[in-house]
Backbone as a chain_set.jsonl record, in Angstrom:
{"seq": "XXXXXXXXXXXXXXXXXXXXXXXXXXXXXXXXXXXXXXXXXXXXXXXXXXXXXXXXXXXXXXXXXXXXXXXXXXXXXXXXXXXXXXXXXXXXXXXXXXXXXXXXXXXXXXXXXXXXXXXXXX", "coords": {"N": [[-1.588, -15.682, 13.464], [-1.401, -18.021, 12.748], [-3.617, -19.155, 14.892], [-6.001, -18.295, 13.523], [-5.839, -19.097, 10.845], [-6.009, -21.668, 10.896], [-8.589, -21.94, 12.295], [-9.641, -21.379, 10.267], [-9.865, -23.078, 8.458], [-10.787, -25.307, 9.52], [-13.21, -24.971, 9.989], [-13.334, -24.426, 7.033], [-13.571, -27.514, 6.144], [-16.115, -28.313, 7.359], [-17.977, -26.506, 5.917], [-18.957, -24.138, 2.89], [-16.883, -21.853, 2.603], [-17.303, -18.026, 3.199], [-16.336, -15.251, 0.804], [-15.109, -13.316, 2.27], [-14.227, -14.778, 4.426], [-12.644, -16.552, 2.823], [-10.699, -14.913, 1.625], [-9.434, -13.838, 4.075], [-8.162, -16.059, 4.975], [-6.265, -16.689, 3.282], [-4.863, -14.265, 3.33], [-3.994, -14.774, 5.573], [-2.139, -16.91, 5.436], [-0.207, -15.948, 3.694], [1.141, -13.295, 4.999], [1.838, -14.601, 7.526], [3.893, -16.302, 6.623], [5.366, -13.638, 6.035], [5.912, -12.657, 8.42], [7.37, -14.652, 9.946], [9.535, -14.324, 7.893], [10.5, -11.537, 8.751], [11.214, -12.244, 10.84], [14.131, -13.356, 10.404], [13.088, -16.204, 10.234], [13.723, -18.044, 7.72], [13.77, -20.589, 6.685], [11.409, -21.667, 7.426], [9.521, -19.534, 6.922], [9.856, -20.187, 4.063], [8.84, -22.483, 3.684], [5.713, -21.984, 4.216], [5.314, -20.104, 2.469], [5.332, -22.136, 0.495], [3.659, -23.684, 0.686], [1.474, -21.958, 0.407], [1.62, -21.492, -2.464], [1.085, -24.042, -3.164], [-1.577, -24.596, -2.341], [-3.166, -22.032, -3.267], [-2.838, -22.496, -6.238], [-4.036, -21.631, -8.602], [-4.569, -19.138, -8.821], [-3.695, -15.375, -8.751], [-2.278, -14.73, -6.359], [-0.449, -16.817, -5.582], [1.971, -16.025, -6.921], [2.604, -13.669, -5.524], [3.711, -15.332, -3.19], [5.764, -16.876, -4.432], [7.565, -14.623, -5.187], [7.998, -13.913, -2.286], [9.681, -15.679, -1.497], [11.712, -16.028, -3.162], [13.041, -13.802, -2.222], [13.343, -14.623, 0.376], [15.147, -17.062, -0.165], [17.188, -15.436, -1.278], [17.832, -13.89, 1.229], [19.362, -15.793, 2.678], [21.165, -16.446, 0.9], [21.015, -18.056, -0.958], [21.289, -18.181, -3.952], [20.899, -19.902, -6.374], [18.674, -21.068, -5.749], [16.826, -18.844, -5.352], [16.537, -17.831, -7.448], [15.217, -20.154, -9.288], [12.633, -20.093, -7.591], [11.482, -17.68, -8.666], [11.786, -18.465, -11.697], [10.034, -20.021, -11.6], [7.419, -18.725, -11.036], [7.193, -17.4, -13.063], [6.486, -19.42, -14.922], [4.358, -20.041, -13.973], [2.438, -17.563, -14.544], [2.134, -17.363, -16.853], [0.674, -19.487, -17.225], [-2.092, -18.52, -16.433], [-5.01, -17.477, -17.368], [-5.523, -15.364, -20.306], [-7.274, -13.435, -19.614], [-7.158, -12.834, -17.019], [-7.804, -11.919, -13.238], [-5.954, -10.225, -11.886], [-5.925, -7.804, -10.014], [-8.136, -8.488, -7.898], [-6.229, -10.422, -6.035], [-4.074, -9.65, -5.76], [-1.124, -6.79, -6.346], [-0.285, -5.97, -8.471], [-0.934, -5.383, -12.374], [-0.996, -7.86, -15.105], [0.927, -7.143, -16.841], [2.548, -5.472, -15.048], [3.44, -8.12, -13.647], [4.906, -9.279, -15.147], [7.176, -7.825, -15.587], [8.175, -6.92, -13.242], [9.105, -10.063, -12.621], [10.983, -10.22, -14.529], [12.804, -8.711, -13.56], [13.624, -9.488, -11.417], [14.824, -11.717, -12.229], [16.867, -11.351, -13.246]], "CA": [[-2.235, -16.119, 12.461], [-1.858, -19.573, 12.932], [-4.801, -19.758, 14.947], [-7.088, -17.571, 12.626], [-5.754, -20.151, 9.437], [-6.292, -23.127, 11.453], [-9.772, -21.877, 12.817], [-10.876, -21.275, 9.103], [-9.086, -24.408, 7.979], [-11.827, -26.316, 10.515], [-14.526, -24.411, 9.075], [-13.92, -24.842, 5.442], [-14.12, -28.718, 5.859], [-17.296, -28.292, 7.498], [-18.825, -25.854, 5.019], [-18.043, -23.446, 1.946], [-15.921, -20.066, 3.102], [-17.855, -16.85, 2.371], [-15.556, -14.543, 0.255], [-14.35, -12.384, 3.168], [-13.357, -15.842, 5.134], [-11.412, -17.12, 2.152], [-9.77, -13.382, 1.96], [-8.603, -13.695, 5.249], [-7.567, -17.465, 5.289], [-5.31, -16.376, 2.219], [-3.933, -13.238, 3.87], [-2.925, -15.469, 6.837], [-0.957, -17.535, 4.963], [0.802, -14.202, 3.415], [1.012, -12.629, 6.747], [2.352, -15.98, 8.354], [5.05, -16.163, 5.753], [5.718, -12.425, 6.296], [6.362, -12.5, 10.022], [8.468, -15.28, 9.659], [10.58, -13.671, 6.92], [11.033, -10.703, 8.948], [11.951, -13.098, 11.926], [14.837, -14.246, 10.005], [12.886, -17.888, 10.296], [13.758, -18.079, 6.37], [13.053, -21.799, 6.281], [9.44, -21.654, 7.985], [8.861, -18.614, 5.744], [9.82, -20.43, 2.737], [7.448, -23.696, 3.711], [4.58, -20.978, 4.202], [5.267, -19.425, 0.976], [5.189, -22.853, -0.489], [2.421, -24.224, 0.636], [0.829, -21.32, -0.354], [1.393, -21.717, -3.703], [0.136, -25.344, -3.488], [-2.998, -23.655, -2.273], [-3.5, -21.192, -4.307], [-1.865, -22.286, -7.658], [-4.689, -21.505, -10.061], [-4.601, -17.857, -8.241], [-2.277, -15.011, -9.154], [-1.659, -14.539, -5.32], [0.551, -17.568, -5.701], [3.075, -15.319, -7.714], [3.523, -13.074, -4.302], [4.219, -16.473, -2.444], [6.842, -17.055, -4.945], [8.439, -13.569, -4.62], [8.398, -13.841, -1.301], [9.854, -17.016, -1.296], [12.812, -15.674, -3.461], [13.674, -13.069, -1.225], [14.143, -15.662, 1.764], [16.597, -17.831, -0.24], [18.546, -14.253, -1.389], [18.56, -13.587, 2.484], [19.711, -16.983, 2.55], [22.434, -16.698, 0.097], [20.8, -19.124, -2.061], [20.82, -17.816, -5.551], [19.82, -20.958, -7.593], [16.934, -21.441, -5.169], [15.89, -17.776, -5.688], [16.145, -17.844, -9.399], [14.221, -20.784, -9.247], [11.334, -19.545, -7.485], [11.546, -16.46, -9.864], [10.982, -18.704, -12.733], [8.03, -21.149, -11.502], [6.211, -17.498, -11.191], [7.146, -17.335, -14.626], [5.708, -20.197, -15.439], [2.951, -19.962, -13.812], [2.108, -16.388, -14.968], [2.01, -17.828, -18.795], [-0.677, -20.683, -17.141], [-2.889, -18.048, -16.266], [-5.719, -16.75, -18.684], [-5.197, -13.76, -20.69], [-8.299, -12.673, -19.255], [-7.386, -13.122, -15.759], [-8.232, -10.647, -12.857], [-4.799, -9.643, -10.872], [-5.841, -6.77, -8.872], [-8.236, -9.084, -6.804], [-5.666, -10.726, -5.073], [-2.25, -8.872, -5.974], [-0.719, -5.132, -6.219], [0.17, -5.67, -9.898], [-1.32, -6.46, -13.332], [-0.09, -9.27, -15.89], [2.186, -6.218, -17.234], [3.682, -5.098, -13.96], [4.256, -9.125, -13.395], [6.194, -9.782, -16.073], [8.243, -6.778, -15.489], [8.771, -7.557, -11.48], [9.721, -10.981, -12.368], [12.172, -10.228, -15.508], [13.773, -7.603, -13.07], [14.337, -10.172, -10.379], [15.14, -13.011, -12.568], [18.193, -10.566, -14.28]], "C": [[-2.173, -17.307, 12.569], [-3.064, -19.782, 13.503], [-5.956, -19.235, 14.144], [-7.281, -18.818, 11.215], [-6.526, -21.41, 10.067], [-8.176, -23.011, 11.579], [-10.873, -22.149, 11.129], [-11.059, -22.582, 8.174], [-10.26, -25.302, 8.24], [-13.08, -26.087, 9.473], [-14.749, -24.672, 7.844], [-13.887, -26.439, 5.35], [-15.634, -29.137, 6.093], [-18.509, -27.684, 6.481], [-18.341, -25.015, 4.373], [-17.755, -21.901, 2.891], [-16.78, -19.08, 2.37], [-16.569, -16.896, 1.805], [-14.834, -13.744, 1.233], [-13.525, -13.651, 3.949], [-12.169, -16.261, 4.139], [-10.527, -15.925, 1.782], [-8.977, -13.703, 2.786], [-7.617, -15.298, 5.522], [-6.089, -17.367, 4.046], [-4.204, -15.195, 2.62], [-3.634, -13.621, 5.17], [-1.79, -16.073, 6.337], [0.271, -16.507, 4.635], [1.367, -13.941, 4.849], [1.9, -13.714, 7.735], [4.004, -15.684, 7.994], [5.889, -14.767, 6.148], [6.858, -12.515, 7.568], [7.506, -13.479, 10.282], [9.657, -14.98, 9.065], [11.579, -12.778, 7.83], [11.582, -11.152, 10.189], [13.457, -13.459, 11.553], [14.821, -15.709, 9.992], [12.457, -18.051, 8.686], [13.357, -19.721, 5.979], [11.5, -22.089, 6.658], [9.542, -20.808, 7.183], [8.85, -19.592, 4.437], [8.767, -21.816, 2.988], [6.361, -22.942, 4.116], [4.398, -20.779, 3.161], [4.771, -21.018, 0.344], [4.061, -23.823, -0.075], [1.295, -23.3, 0.224], [1.063, -21.452, -1.764], [0.804, -22.944, -4.285], [-1.229, -24.69, -3.239], [-3.703, -23.146, -3.293], [-2.736, -21.003, -5.749], [-2.493, -22.182, -8.66], [-4.897, -19.833, -9.08], [-3.458, -16.812, -8.028], [-1.312, -14.502, -7.596], [-0.181, -15.452, -4.939], [1.772, -17.218, -6.359], [3.979, -14.403, -6.549], [4.009, -14.187, -3.851], [5.724, -16.585, -3.043], [7.792, -16.129, -4.742], [9.088, -13.664, -3.578], [9.331, -14.811, -0.894], [11.574, -16.963, -1.906], [13.61, -14.848, -2.47], [14.095, -13.897, 0.047], [15.037, -16.685, 1.35], [17.535, -16.682, -0.632], [19.167, -14.222, -0.153], [19.163, -14.821, 3.132], [21.503, -17.344, 1.89], [22.564, -18.099, -0.684], [19.873, -18.734, -3.173], [20.261, -18.049, -6.161], [18.689, -20.609, -6.947], [15.817, -20.429, -5.423], [15.298, -17.578, -6.946], [15.186, -19.034, -9.6], [12.647, -20.49, -9.012], [10.916, -18.535, -7.912], [10.924, -17.066, -11.0], [9.586, -19.697, -12.437], [7.119, -20.025, -11.439], [6.322, -17.409, -12.601], [6.178, -18.431, -15.198], [4.302, -20.163, -14.894], [1.931, -18.83, -14.264], [1.286, -16.726, -16.187], [0.988, -18.492, -18.504], [-1.741, -19.464, -17.315], [-3.883, -17.487, -18.069], [-5.557, -15.481, -19.105], [-6.061, -12.39, -19.877], [-8.597, -12.345, -17.489], [-7.168, -12.119, -14.973], [-7.042, -10.744, -11.918], [-4.966, -9.31, -10.024], [-6.954, -7.42, -7.46], [-7.69, -9.572, -5.443], [-3.78, -10.573, -4.811], [-2.566, -7.471, -6.222], [-0.806, -5.058, -7.719], [-0.633, -6.366, -10.814], [-0.989, -7.202, -13.874], [1.31, -8.289, -16.562], [3.094, -5.999, -16.157], [4.408, -7.197, -13.478], [5.33, -9.499, -14.145], [7.559, -8.911, -16.078], [8.769, -6.96, -14.099], [9.515, -8.619, -12.206], [10.7, -10.929, -13.391], [12.873, -9.434, -14.72], [14.466, -8.92, -11.88], [14.834, -11.45, -10.978], [17.065, -12.461, -13.306], [19.308, -10.191, -12.916]], "O": [[-3.291, -17.805, 12.437], [-3.808, -20.539, 12.879], [-6.965, -19.938, 14.185], [-8.321, -19.271, 10.738], [-7.541, -21.937, 9.614], [-8.925, -23.836, 11.057], [-11.963, -22.658, 10.87], [-11.989, -22.962, 7.462], [-10.72, -25.997, 7.334], [-13.626, -26.744, 8.587], [-15.827, -25.038, 7.375], [-14.259, -26.777, 4.226], [-16.28, -29.938, 5.417], [-19.618, -28.184, 6.291], [-17.228, -24.68, 4.778], [-18.467, -21.212, 3.621], [-17.003, -19.184, 1.164], [-15.762, -17.816, 1.934], [-13.694, -13.482, 0.85], [-12.305, -13.56, 4.086], [-10.992, -16.318, 4.493], [-9.353, -16.27, 1.647], [-7.802, -13.901, 2.475], [-6.586, -15.421, 6.182], [-5.068, -18.043, 4.169], [-3.012, -15.197, 2.313], [-3.027, -12.84, 5.903], [-0.643, -15.83, 6.712], [1.355, -16.369, 5.202], [2.045, -14.706, 5.535], [2.579, -13.295, 8.672], [4.919, -15.161, 8.631], [7.045, -14.884, 6.556], [8.087, -12.462, 7.62], [8.536, -13.074, 10.821], [10.734, -15.292, 9.572], [12.802, -12.904, 7.891], [12.469, -10.447, 10.671], [14.088, -13.91, 12.509], [15.801, -16.439, 9.844], [11.289, -18.161, 8.315], [12.662, -19.958, 4.991], [10.675, -22.74, 6.017], [9.769, -21.422, 6.14], [7.789, -19.718, 3.825], [7.846, -21.925, 2.178], [5.737, -23.822, 4.709], [3.356, -21.179, 2.642], [3.739, -20.994, -0.326], [3.756, -24.758, -0.816], [0.262, -23.767, -0.256], [-0.083, -21.566, -2.2], [0.239, -23.063, -5.372], [-1.87, -24.288, -4.21], [-4.581, -23.638, -4.002], [-2.245, -19.999, -6.266], [-1.965, -22.494, -9.727], [-6.062, -19.88, -8.687], [-2.461, -17.081, -7.358], [-0.156, -14.078, -7.576], [0.803, -15.062, -4.311], [2.66, -18.07, -6.394], [5.2, -14.285, -6.445], [5.202, -14.173, -4.154], [6.722, -16.428, -2.339], [8.843, -16.477, -4.203], [10.315, -13.589, -3.504], [9.789, -14.664, 0.24], [12.495, -17.589, -1.381], [14.686, -15.21, -1.995], [15.178, -13.725, 0.606], [15.714, -17.26, 2.203], [18.719, -16.869, -0.353], [20.375, -14.382, 0.021], [19.455, -14.68, 4.319], [22.463, -18.043, 2.215], [23.493, -18.864, -0.945], [18.664, -18.794, -3.399], [19.36, -17.414, -6.709], [17.798, -19.934, -7.463], [14.615, -20.618, -5.614], [14.177, -17.303, -7.374], [14.181, -18.7, -10.227], [11.724, -20.58, -9.821], [9.761, -18.29, -7.565], [9.862, -16.632, -11.448], [8.519, -19.9, -13.016], [5.963, -20.271, -11.784], [5.278, -17.341, -13.249], [5.189, -18.161, -15.881], [3.278, -20.279, -15.567], [0.731, -19.091, -14.355], [0.113, -16.445, -16.436], [0.081, -18.362, -19.326], [-2.284, -19.427, -18.419], [-3.543, -17.274, -19.232], [-5.456, -14.542, -18.316], [-5.818, -11.206, -19.642], [-9.577, -11.901, -16.891], [-6.467, -11.223, -15.444], [-7.263, -11.531, -10.997], [-4.554, -9.873, -9.01], [-6.779, -7.049, -6.299], [-8.14, -9.412, -4.309], [-2.852, -11.047, -4.156], [-3.682, -6.959, -6.31], [-1.392, -4.096, -8.216], [-1.075, -7.493, -10.593], [-0.236, -7.806, -13.11], [2.452, -8.727, -16.705], [4.288, -6.28, -16.26], [5.557, -7.438, -13.106], [6.425, -9.942, -13.796], [8.675, -9.25, -16.47], [9.977, -7.168, -13.989], [10.652, -8.271, -12.524], [11.542, -11.797, -13.163], [13.984, -9.32, -15.24], [15.666, -9.099, -11.671], [15.278, -12.286, -10.191], [18.033, -13.132, -13.664], [20.384, -9.634, -13.134]]}, "num_chains": 1, "name": "protein.A"}
């Protein structure tokens, strides 16, 4: 994932990426975080998810990154940090326009995101 990600970032510096390339780049960020988390390399996964939230702050995929970051913090027994990540996701969710399309980059609708984030913060 790192090599593909870097290749796409290099290409992005020279010209605009295609929609498919942008999707692959976005998915590289999330997949890299998932692999690191699965390997119990939580600090590295958190760094990747944090990079993802910054890069995609205007895209609902950042919500996924915040939730995954919260899972990593929970695995490290850092409950306050996990809660903070969920709260950041809630703030971001409220900032999205009411007509935001969540289906293109996430598995949830706005209503489902609200329910999920409420469940995770409880």
